[in-house]
Each structure stands twice: as structure tokens, then as C-alpha cells.
Short mmCIF file of C-alpha atoms in Angstrom, two decimals:
data_model
loop_
_atom_site.label_atom_id
_atom_site.label_comp_id
_atom_site.label_asym_id
_atom_site.label_seq_id
_atom_site.Cartn_x
_atom_site.Cartn_y
_atom_site.Cartn_z
CA ALA A 97 94.75 125.80 10.64
CA ASN A 98 92.75 123.58 12.98
CA VAL A 99 93.66 120.38 11.13
CA VAL A 100 95.78 117.35 11.92
CA PRO A 101 99.30 117.99 10.49
CA ASP A 102 100.75 115.33 8.21
CA SER A 103 104.35 116.51 8.59
CA VAL A 104 106.57 118.58 10.89
CA SER A 105 109.76 120.48 10.23
CA ALA A 106 113.05 119.05 11.44
CA ILE A 107 114.43 120.26 14.75
CA ARG A 108 117.94 121.65 14.58
CA PHE A 109 120.01 120.94 17.66
CA LEU A 110 122.83 123.42 18.21
CA GLY A 111 125.19 120.80 19.63
CA ASN A 112 124.70 118.54 16.62
CA GLU A 113 125.25 121.47 14.22
CA ILE A 114 128.54 122.33 15.91
CA ALA A 115 129.75 118.72 15.82
CA ALA A 116 128.91 118.52 12.11
CA THR A 117 130.63 121.77 11.11
CA ARG A 118 133.56 121.39 13.55
CA PRO A 119 134.52 117.70 13.64
CA GLU A 120 137.48 118.40 15.93
CA VAL A 121 135.16 118.97 18.92
CA GLN A 122 134.21 115.29 18.76
CA GLN A 123 137.73 114.51 20.00
CA TRP A 124 137.35 116.72 23.05
CA MET A 125 136.59 113.89 25.44
CA PRO A 126 138.01 113.49 28.95
CA PRO A 127 139.82 110.23 29.67
CA PRO A 128 137.81 107.52 31.40
CA SER A 129 138.03 107.39 35.18
CA SER A 130 139.45 103.88 34.96
CA GLY A 131 142.59 105.38 33.49
CA ILE A 132 143.25 107.72 36.43
CA ASN A 133 145.50 106.63 39.29
CA LEU A 134 143.48 107.82 42.29
CA ASP A 135 146.26 106.95 44.73
CA SER A 136 148.50 109.52 43.09
CA LEU A 137 145.90 112.24 43.79
CA THR A 138 145.61 111.48 47.52
CA THR A 139 147.60 114.02 49.53
CA ARG A 140 146.61 112.75 52.99
CA ALA A 141 144.67 109.83 54.48
CA GLY A 142 143.23 109.54 57.98
CA ASN A 143 140.42 110.71 60.25
CA TYR A 144 139.19 114.25 59.74
CA ARG A 145 139.66 116.40 62.84
CA THR A 146 137.75 119.65 63.14
CA LEU A 147 140.26 121.50 65.31
CA GLY A 148 143.12 120.43 63.10
CA ASN A 149 141.43 122.14 60.16
CA PHE A 150 140.15 125.19 62.05
CA LYS A 151 141.42 128.41 60.46
CA LEU A 152 140.74 132.12 60.25
CA ASP A 153 138.50 132.83 57.25
CA ASN A 154 138.44 136.62 57.38
CA ALA A 155 138.59 139.67 59.61
CA TYR A 156 137.07 143.10 59.06
CA PRO A 157 136.22 146.28 60.99
CA VAL A 158 132.69 146.74 62.33
CA VAL A 159 130.48 149.53 63.62
CA GLU A 160 127.84 148.64 66.21
CA GLY A 161 125.09 150.29 68.20
CA TYR A 162 124.61 149.96 71.94
CA GLN A 163 121.78 151.17 74.15
CA ASN A 164 121.99 150.98 77.92
CA ALA A 165 119.11 150.72 80.40
CA ALA A 166 118.90 154.52 80.69
CA GLY A 167 118.11 154.75 76.98
CA ALA A 168 121.40 156.33 75.94
CA ASP A 169 122.44 155.36 72.41
CA ALA A 170 126.13 154.89 71.72
CA VAL A 171 128.23 153.98 68.69
CA ALA A 172 131.04 151.46 69.02
CA GLY A 173 133.84 150.55 66.63
CA GLY A 174 135.79 147.32 66.57
CA ILE A 175 136.68 144.17 64.65
CA ARG A 176 135.09 140.85 63.80
CA LEU A 177 136.97 137.58 63.29
CA ASN A 178 135.40 134.58 61.56
CA PHE A 179 136.87 131.08 61.95
CA SER A 180 135.69 127.77 60.52
CA ASP A 181 136.86 124.30 59.60
CA ARG A 182 137.32 123.31 55.98
CA ILE A 183 133.99 121.51 55.50
CA GLY A 184 131.87 124.07 57.35
CA THR A 185 130.61 121.92 60.25
CA THR A 186 132.21 124.12 62.91
CA SER A 187 132.55 127.89 63.12
CA LEU A 188 133.47 130.62 65.58
CA ASP A 189 132.52 134.29 65.23
CA VAL A 190 134.19 136.77 67.60
CA THR A 191 133.30 140.47 67.70
CA SER A 192 135.00 143.04 69.87
CA SER A 193 134.17 146.74 69.92
CA TYR A 194 134.58 149.77 72.16
CA SER A 195 132.39 152.81 72.68
CA PRO A 196 134.09 156.05 73.75
CA ASP A 197 130.76 157.66 74.72
CA GLN A 198 131.22 159.38 78.07
CA ASP A 199 127.53 158.96 78.88
CA LEU A 200 128.16 155.24 79.36
CA ALA A 201 129.58 153.83 82.55
CA ALA A 202 133.18 152.67 82.19
CA SER A 203 132.04 149.08 82.73
CA GLU A 204 129.72 149.27 79.69
CA ARG A 205 132.11 150.67 77.08
CA LEU A 206 133.70 147.37 76.09
CA HIS A 207 131.52 145.05 74.01
CA LEU A 208 132.38 141.41 73.36
CA ARG A 209 130.39 138.68 71.64
CA ALA A 210 131.37 135.17 70.57
CA VAL A 211 129.27 132.46 68.91
CA PHE A 212 130.57 128.91 68.46
CA ARG A 213 128.63 126.44 66.26
CA HIS A 214 129.28 122.74 65.87
CA TRP A 215 126.71 120.65 63.98
CA ASN A 216 123.49 121.03 66.04
CA TRP A 217 125.17 122.84 68.94
CA ARG A 218 125.46 126.57 69.48
CA ILE A 219 127.38 128.22 72.33
CA SER A 220 127.25 131.98 72.77
CA ALA A 221 128.93 134.34 75.21
CA GLY A 222 128.86 138.08 75.57
CA LEU A 223 129.89 141.08 77.64
CA ASN A 224 127.71 144.14 77.07
CA PRO A 225 126.94 142.76 73.57
CA ALA A 226 126.26 145.38 70.90
CA ASP A 227 124.75 144.95 67.44
CA PHE A 228 125.04 146.71 64.09
CA TYR A 229 121.26 146.83 63.61
CA ASP A 230 120.82 148.64 66.94
CA LEU A 231 122.01 151.71 65.05
CA PHE A 232 118.76 151.72 63.08
CA GLY A 233 115.34 151.78 64.63
CA PRO A 234 113.48 150.94 67.79
CA THR A 235 114.19 147.22 68.23
CA LYS A 236 117.34 146.69 70.32
CA THR A 237 119.22 143.49 71.10
CA SER A 238 122.13 145.07 72.99
CA ARG A 239 122.12 144.46 76.75
CA ALA A 240 124.27 145.50 79.68
CA GLY A 241 125.93 142.67 81.59
CA TYR A 242 127.42 139.32 80.67
CA GLY A 243 125.96 135.99 79.64
CA LEU A 244 126.75 132.46 78.56
CA GLY A 245 124.33 130.14 76.76
CA ILE A 246 124.27 126.73 75.12
CA GLN A 247 121.65 125.56 72.62
CA TYR A 248 120.89 122.28 70.89
CA THR A 249 118.54 121.96 67.91
CA ASN A 250 117.45 118.82 66.11
CA SER A 251 114.61 117.34 64.05
CA LEU A 252 112.38 114.42 64.94
CA ILE A 253 110.78 114.47 61.48
CA TYR A 254 112.43 116.02 58.44
CA ASP A 255 110.40 115.16 55.35
CA ALA A 256 109.99 118.44 53.47
CA PRO A 257 107.64 120.20 53.52
CA LYS A 258 106.82 118.46 56.82
CA ARG A 259 109.11 119.07 59.78
CA LEU A 260 108.96 118.43 63.52
CA GLY A 261 111.89 119.78 65.51
CA TYR A 262 112.90 120.77 68.98
CA THR A 263 115.23 123.27 70.65
CA LEU A 264 116.78 123.10 74.12
CA GLN A 265 118.60 126.07 75.59
CA LEU A 266 120.31 126.83 78.91
CA ALA A 267 121.68 130.30 79.66
CA GLY A 268 123.04 132.29 82.58
CA TYR A 269 123.23 136.09 82.90
CA GLY A 270 124.85 138.56 85.27
CA GLY A 271 125.02 142.32 85.63
CA LEU A 272 121.59 142.67 84.01
CA LYS A 273 119.71 145.94 83.84
CA THR A 274 116.98 144.88 81.42
CA LEU A 275 115.49 141.45 80.74
CA PRO A 276 117.25 139.42 78.01
CA GLU A 277 113.87 138.78 76.33
CA TYR A 278 112.33 142.27 76.57
CA GLN A 279 114.35 145.39 75.85
CA ASP A 280 112.16 147.90 77.70
CA VAL A 281 111.49 145.88 80.86
CA ALA A 282 113.83 146.51 83.80
CA ALA A 283 115.36 143.38 85.30
CA PRO A 284 114.32 142.92 88.96
CA TYR A 285 117.53 140.95 89.63
CA ASP A 286 120.97 141.34 88.11
CA ARG A 287 121.60 137.58 87.90
CA LEU A 288 119.41 134.81 86.57
CA LEU A 289 119.52 131.33 85.07
CA SER A 290 117.08 130.41 82.31
CA PHE A 291 116.01 127.25 80.50
CA THR A 292 113.92 127.02 77.34
CA GLY A 293 112.47 123.97 75.64
CA ALA A 294 110.48 124.26 72.40
CA LEU A 295 108.75 121.74 70.13
CA GLU A 296 107.92 123.06 66.66
CA TYR A 297 105.92 121.58 63.77
CA GLU A 298 105.32 122.95 60.29
CA TYR A 299 103.72 121.73 57.08
CA LEU A 300 103.75 124.65 54.65
CA ARG A 301 103.33 124.76 50.90
CA ARG A 302 103.39 127.32 48.13
CA SER A 303 102.59 127.31 44.43
CA LEU A 304 105.04 127.99 41.63
CA GLY A 305 105.90 131.68 41.57
CA ALA A 306 104.66 132.40 45.11
CA LEU A 307 106.44 134.96 47.26
CA ASP A 308 105.68 133.30 50.59
CA ASP A 309 104.04 130.21 52.07
CA GLU A 310 100.42 130.14 50.90
CA MET A 311 98.81 127.28 52.80
CA GLY A 312 99.47 124.77 55.54
CA ALA A 313 99.71 124.69 59.30
CA THR A 314 102.23 125.26 62.07
CA TRP A 315 102.22 124.83 65.82
CA ASP A 316 104.76 125.04 68.60
CA ALA A 317 104.84 124.64 72.37
CA THR A 318 107.45 126.44 74.46
CA VAL A 319 108.33 126.14 78.13
CA ARG A 320 110.49 128.83 79.72
CA GLY A 321 111.95 128.42 83.18
CA THR A 322 113.89 131.03 85.16
CA ARG A 323 115.72 130.89 88.47
CA ALA A 324 116.63 134.17 90.18
CA ASN A 325 117.06 135.28 93.80
CA ASN A 326 116.23 131.74 95.04
CA THR A 327 112.85 131.95 93.27
CA SER A 328 111.68 129.82 90.36
CA TYR A 329 109.50 131.05 87.50
CA ALA A 330 107.88 129.06 84.70
CA ARG A 331 105.85 130.06 81.66
CA LEU A 332 104.12 127.99 78.99
CA SER A 333 103.05 129.29 75.58
CA LEU A 334 101.29 127.64 72.63
CA ASP A 335 101.18 128.99 69.07
CA ALA A 336 99.34 127.74 66.00
CA SER A 337 98.58 128.98 62.49
CA ARG A 338 96.51 127.84 59.54
CA GLY A 339 96.65 129.19 56.01
CA LEU A 340 94.15 128.78 53.17
CA LEU A 341 94.85 129.46 49.51
CA LEU A 342 92.19 131.73 47.97
CA PRO A 343 90.86 131.60 44.38
CA LEU A 344 93.00 134.65 43.55
CA ASN A 345 96.45 133.74 42.30
CA HIS A 346 99.03 133.74 45.10
CA SER A 347 96.60 135.15 47.65
CA SER A 348 95.91 133.47 50.99
CA LEU A 349 94.14 133.94 54.30
CA TRP A 350 95.95 133.14 57.54
CA LEU A 351 94.65 132.67 61.06
CA ARG A 352 97.23 132.75 63.84
CA ALA A 353 96.47 132.07 67.48
CA SER A 354 98.67 132.17 70.55
CA GLY A 355 98.16 131.75 74.27
CA GLY A 356 100.32 131.51 77.33
CA ALA A 357 100.29 131.44 81.11
CA SER A 358 102.71 131.78 83.98
CA LEU A 359 102.94 128.53 85.95
CA ALA A 360 105.06 129.85 88.82
CA GLY A 361 106.03 133.27 90.11
CA ARG A 362 104.41 136.40 91.49
CA ARG A 363 102.13 138.48 89.26
CA THR A 364 104.05 141.65 90.14
CA ASP A 365 107.38 140.18 89.03
CA PRO A 366 108.36 140.88 85.38
CA LEU A 367 109.92 137.41 85.13
CA ALA A 368 106.44 135.91 85.43
CA ASN A 369 104.93 138.07 82.68
CA PHE A 370 104.64 138.15 78.89
CA PHE A 371 105.03 141.51 77.10
CA PHE A 372 103.71 142.75 73.74
CA GLY A 373 103.92 145.76 71.45
CA GLY A 374 105.47 147.22 68.33
CA PHE A 375 105.78 146.22 64.67
CA GLY A 376 109.15 144.61 65.44
CA ASN A 377 111.03 145.85 62.35
CA ASN A 378 114.07 148.10 62.37
CA TRP A 379 114.80 150.78 59.78
CA VAL A 380 117.63 148.59 58.52
CA ASP A 381 117.09 144.92 59.30
CA HIS A 382 118.15 141.37 58.52
CA ARG A 383 115.25 139.34 59.95
CA ALA A 384 111.93 138.26 58.44
CA ILE A 385 110.12 141.19 56.83
CA ARG A 386 106.69 140.50 58.39
CA GLN A 387 107.53 140.80 62.08
CA PHE A 388 103.92 141.67 62.94
CA ARG A 389 103.15 137.93 62.76
CA ASN A 390 105.24 137.17 65.85
CA ALA A 391 103.34 136.51 69.06
CA GLU A 392 105.12 139.28 71.02
CA SER A 393 104.37 141.91 68.35
CA PHE A 394 101.34 144.18 68.49
CA ALA A 395 101.49 146.93 65.87
CA GLY A 396 100.06 150.26 66.95
CA LEU A 397 101.57 150.11 70.45
CA ASP A 398 105.05 150.86 71.75
CA ILE A 399 107.45 147.96 72.28
CA ASN A 400 106.68 145.93 75.46
CA ASP A 401 103.80 148.31 76.20
CA VAL A 402 101.35 145.63 77.41
CA GLY A 403 102.12 142.79 79.80
CA GLY A 404 100.38 140.08 81.77
CA THR A 405 100.92 136.73 83.47
CA ASN A 406 98.61 135.09 80.92
CA TYR A 407 97.29 136.06 77.53
CA ALA A 408 95.31 135.07 74.46
CA ARG A 409 96.11 136.48 71.02
CA ALA A 410 94.48 135.93 67.61
CA GLN A 411 95.36 137.43 64.26
CA LEU A 412 93.70 137.33 60.84
CA GLU A 413 95.84 138.24 57.82
CA TRP A 414 95.08 138.52 54.12
CA THR A 415 97.93 138.63 51.61
CA SER A 416 97.16 140.13 48.22
CA PRO A 417 98.31 138.83 44.84
CA PRO A 418 101.70 140.38 44.07
CA LEU A 419 102.14 143.20 41.61
CA ARG A 420 105.06 142.27 39.37
CA PHE A 421 107.09 144.91 37.53
CA ARG A 422 108.25 144.28 33.98
CA ARG A 423 110.29 147.48 33.63
CA ALA A 424 110.98 149.51 36.78
CA GLY A 425 114.52 150.71 37.33
CA ILE A 426 117.94 150.21 35.78
CA PRO A 427 120.02 147.00 35.52
CA SER A 428 121.94 147.78 38.74
CA PHE A 429 118.82 148.82 40.69
CA TYR A 430 115.32 147.68 39.81
CA PHE A 431 112.02 146.59 41.38
CA ARG A 432 110.72 143.04 41.00
CA TRP A 433 107.40 142.97 42.84
CA ALA A 434 105.22 144.55 45.51
CA ASP A 435 102.57 142.97 47.72
CA LEU A 436 100.15 144.02 50.44
CA SER A 437 99.27 142.40 53.78
CA LEU A 438 96.19 143.46 55.72
CA PHE A 439 95.83 142.22 59.29
CA THR A 440 93.82 142.62 62.47
CA THR A 441 94.84 141.33 65.88
CA GLY A 442 93.03 140.83 69.16
CA LEU A 443 94.89 140.58 72.46
CA ALA A 444 93.67 139.94 76.02
CA THR A 445 95.97 139.78 79.05
CA ASP A 446 95.46 138.82 82.71
CA LEU A 447 92.31 136.90 81.86
CA ASP A 448 91.93 135.65 85.45
CA ASP A 449 91.86 139.11 87.06
CA ASP A 450 88.91 141.44 86.44
CA LEU A 451 90.82 144.49 87.68
CA LEU A 452 94.00 143.97 85.64
CA ARG A 453 92.46 142.45 82.51
CA ARG A 454 93.16 144.35 79.29
CA LYS A 455 91.55 143.80 75.88
CA LEU A 456 93.02 145.37 72.77
CA VAL A 457 92.49 145.20 69.03
CA ASN A 458 94.46 146.60 66.11
CA VAL A 459 94.11 146.99 62.36
CA GLY A 460 97.12 147.42 60.13
CA ALA A 461 98.67 147.13 56.69
CA GLN A 462 102.14 146.46 55.37
CA VAL A 463 103.47 146.90 51.84
CA ASP A 464 106.65 145.06 50.84
CA VAL A 465 108.64 145.90 47.71
CA ARG A 466 111.44 143.65 46.48
CA VAL A 467 114.45 145.56 45.18
CA VAL A 468 117.41 144.09 43.30
CA THR A 469 120.69 145.96 43.75
CA LEU A 470 124.00 145.43 41.96
CA SER A 471 122.11 143.31 39.38
CA HIS A 472 121.53 140.24 41.63
CA LEU A 473 121.34 141.11 45.37
CA ASP A 474 117.78 140.97 46.76
CA SER A 475 116.62 143.54 49.31
CA THR A 476 113.17 144.48 50.56
CA LEU A 477 111.57 147.83 51.32
CA SER A 478 108.66 147.63 53.79
CA PHE A 479 106.13 150.27 54.80
CA GLY A 480 103.51 149.73 57.48
CA PHE A 481 100.81 151.49 59.47
CA ALA A 482 98.60 150.26 62.30
CA SER A 483 96.14 151.64 64.84
CA ALA A 484 95.31 150.05 68.18
CA TRP A 485 92.27 150.54 70.42
CA GLU A 486 91.44 149.70 74.01
CA ARG A 487 88.25 150.54 75.86
CA GLY A 488 88.73 153.46 78.22
CA ARG A 489 92.04 154.53 76.67
CA PRO A 490 92.86 156.79 73.71
CA ALA A 491 93.65 155.12 70.40
CA SER A 492 97.27 154.93 69.34
CA SER A 493 98.92 154.56 65.92
CA SER A 494 102.36 153.81 64.58
CA TRP A 495 104.20 153.89 61.27
CA MET A 496 106.88 151.46 60.17
CA PHE A 497 109.65 151.66 57.60
CA SER A 498 112.23 148.95 57.09
CA PHE A 499 114.92 148.07 54.58
CA LYS A 500 115.99 144.44 54.75
CA ILE A 501 119.48 143.89 53.42
CA MET A 502 119.52 140.64 51.43
#
């Protein structure tokens, strides 16, 4: 009744009930720390040395995919070794595989990749590096040739959800057939030295129960420099995004803008150009599920289909409230939620040249479904479709399917 109560029933606490019915549990108390001789527990004293505690964690066989510049797909088998120190500040991953495919040149059949991490530092080296996810789908990271790179990442501001960080990277490549950045663009020179500096800011927030960031802002500025064949190239790109939370629960509207220009280099040289195209997802993947948000993506076109020495790109995206499933599946395989993203993107390249300028627009949709396997492992099924138009050219469309493992 809608009246002020004059009494309430007693609350029964399970712990108190157990102590009352089983008095012996009241004696189950650990001894005070003052009674423990800490010196007797010390097995070693001194400075911690990373290399002195560096050990092999595990080793296991791997299968990788490799695609050369001619487009031939090959399968390689090998082994991966993982090393780390005991507190996890330093690690080394080494992968070696071999492809017996006779369509590959003998110099491209051996694949080596090593990644060393120490605090904020990352050093990577590779010889014809292959990748497991190159077995599935259009996006390839394998490259012919060899390379060595060093990267340093740090934060100037780290006050979650606000963060301002920077990344510096220096890398050298040899024996190249395609550009390290763009898989379908032939390298004009087989050797190059590159430098990248990026400053990134984000202030993103989400409400309780949200699937993704719902509001906030991000921006980043990136400078890329390349030296090849005694010629220097430089490119600058700026990216920004702003998200607004809508009155619908867990629904938001995002505006993303990006622009870039080549500061040095010839227009006809691929090293002075930016390239766009593709959804960006593989059939089996491990990266972010919404790759269409990336500046180099343009759903509805083939990968790296459009290029230019400067560009402007804008994208509007609406994310729908998620559909949550109460009963869909079995305990070892069930669906948690599904959501929809609708987006449209405009892209213009070579803005300073009336003859080369291209203007494109696309409209697309992506549905993501969260799947739980083996009772607790999260995976995501994604389905997408987009169409792209350009004046004077036929329209093009593309479908996307992706399964993100964990």
C-alpha cells in the first residue's frame, strides 16, 4: 500500500547465519602479518635485470598466408616462439615459416618475422613476412623483401578518458615489390627509408551498457617522410571526429573528417600519393570490426583503387540501438547482441588539378553480431554492403563478411 511503513522485516545475512550455526568458522582466521618473518620468505635480493629473467614462454606450429606482387597466394608452415621476462615488461616474438609453392621465387619462400617490445619501445624485423590472416580475405599484410623498424610510443596526457599521445617510427626496407603501406601499389624503388611522426588526442565516453564509444572527440596529425633513390618525399594528414549521443538509448551520430597533402615529391610517383578503397575487413580478422571508419577505407571500391597527392574525406555515421538477445543459442555457442551502422562518405582527390580531380560518394551499412563461443570467448560476425558513385563512371558495389576471433 502507498503508506509510510512503521516496521520492516529483519535482513538475514548469510555470513552471519553460517557463523551462528557453525561456530568453528569463527576460528578460521589467518595469523597477523606482524607474526610473519618476511626475511625467511625472501629467496633473492638485488636489482631486477630483464635479460637475466628472459625465458621461453611457449612454442607452437603456425600456418600463414603469403601473397607476392604478382598476386600468387601461397600457404606457409612453420613455428612461433614467444619469449618474455617474468614481469612482462619485455617480450620477443619470433615466427619462421616456409612455403613450398613452386610459383614463388626461391628468394620468397622463406618467411621470417621478429618483434621485440620493451616498455614503450618496439623493434620489428622481417624477411618476406607472412601472416595467418592473409589466408582469409582481400586485405594482405605480407610483403616481399626485408625490413627493420623501430617505434617509440608515449603519452603526454593520460587522464582517462582524456589522452594525448605520440608515436615516432623509423624504418628501412629493401627488396620491395609493393609499398609497405599499400598492398596493391607497386613500389617504384626496391629500397627506401621512412619516418613517421604522429600526435593523437582522444576524449571519448560511453554510457553504462554501451557497445562502443557514444560521444566525444578525437584528432590526430601525422607526418610521413620517405627517402628513396636520392629523392625525398613528405606527406601530412589530419584526422578529426566528433560524436553526439542521440535521445535513443545507445545510439549516436558521428562525423569524421580527414585531409592530407603531399609536401614533397612528384605527382606521378606513388610515394607522394595517398590511396583509398575497400571495406578493410578480412573474412577472418583480429582488428577493429568497423574498418570502414579508417581514413584509407572507402567501401564500394576495390582496395587502393583511388589515389591522389592530396585529398579531403568526410563521413557521417549513425549507429542504431543494439538488439539484445535473451535466449539465442546454446551455452557453448550463443548470441549476445546485434547492431547496425549506416554511413555515407565523400572523397575528393587531387583538388589542385582540374584534369586529375576525382569526386566520389558512397552509401553503406554494416551489421555486427556478437557471438560467445565455449561459454565465455567473445567473437563478432560482421556483414556489410556499400555502393560507390563517381560522375562519368559506372557505379560499383561490394559485399563484406568478417568473423573477428576474440
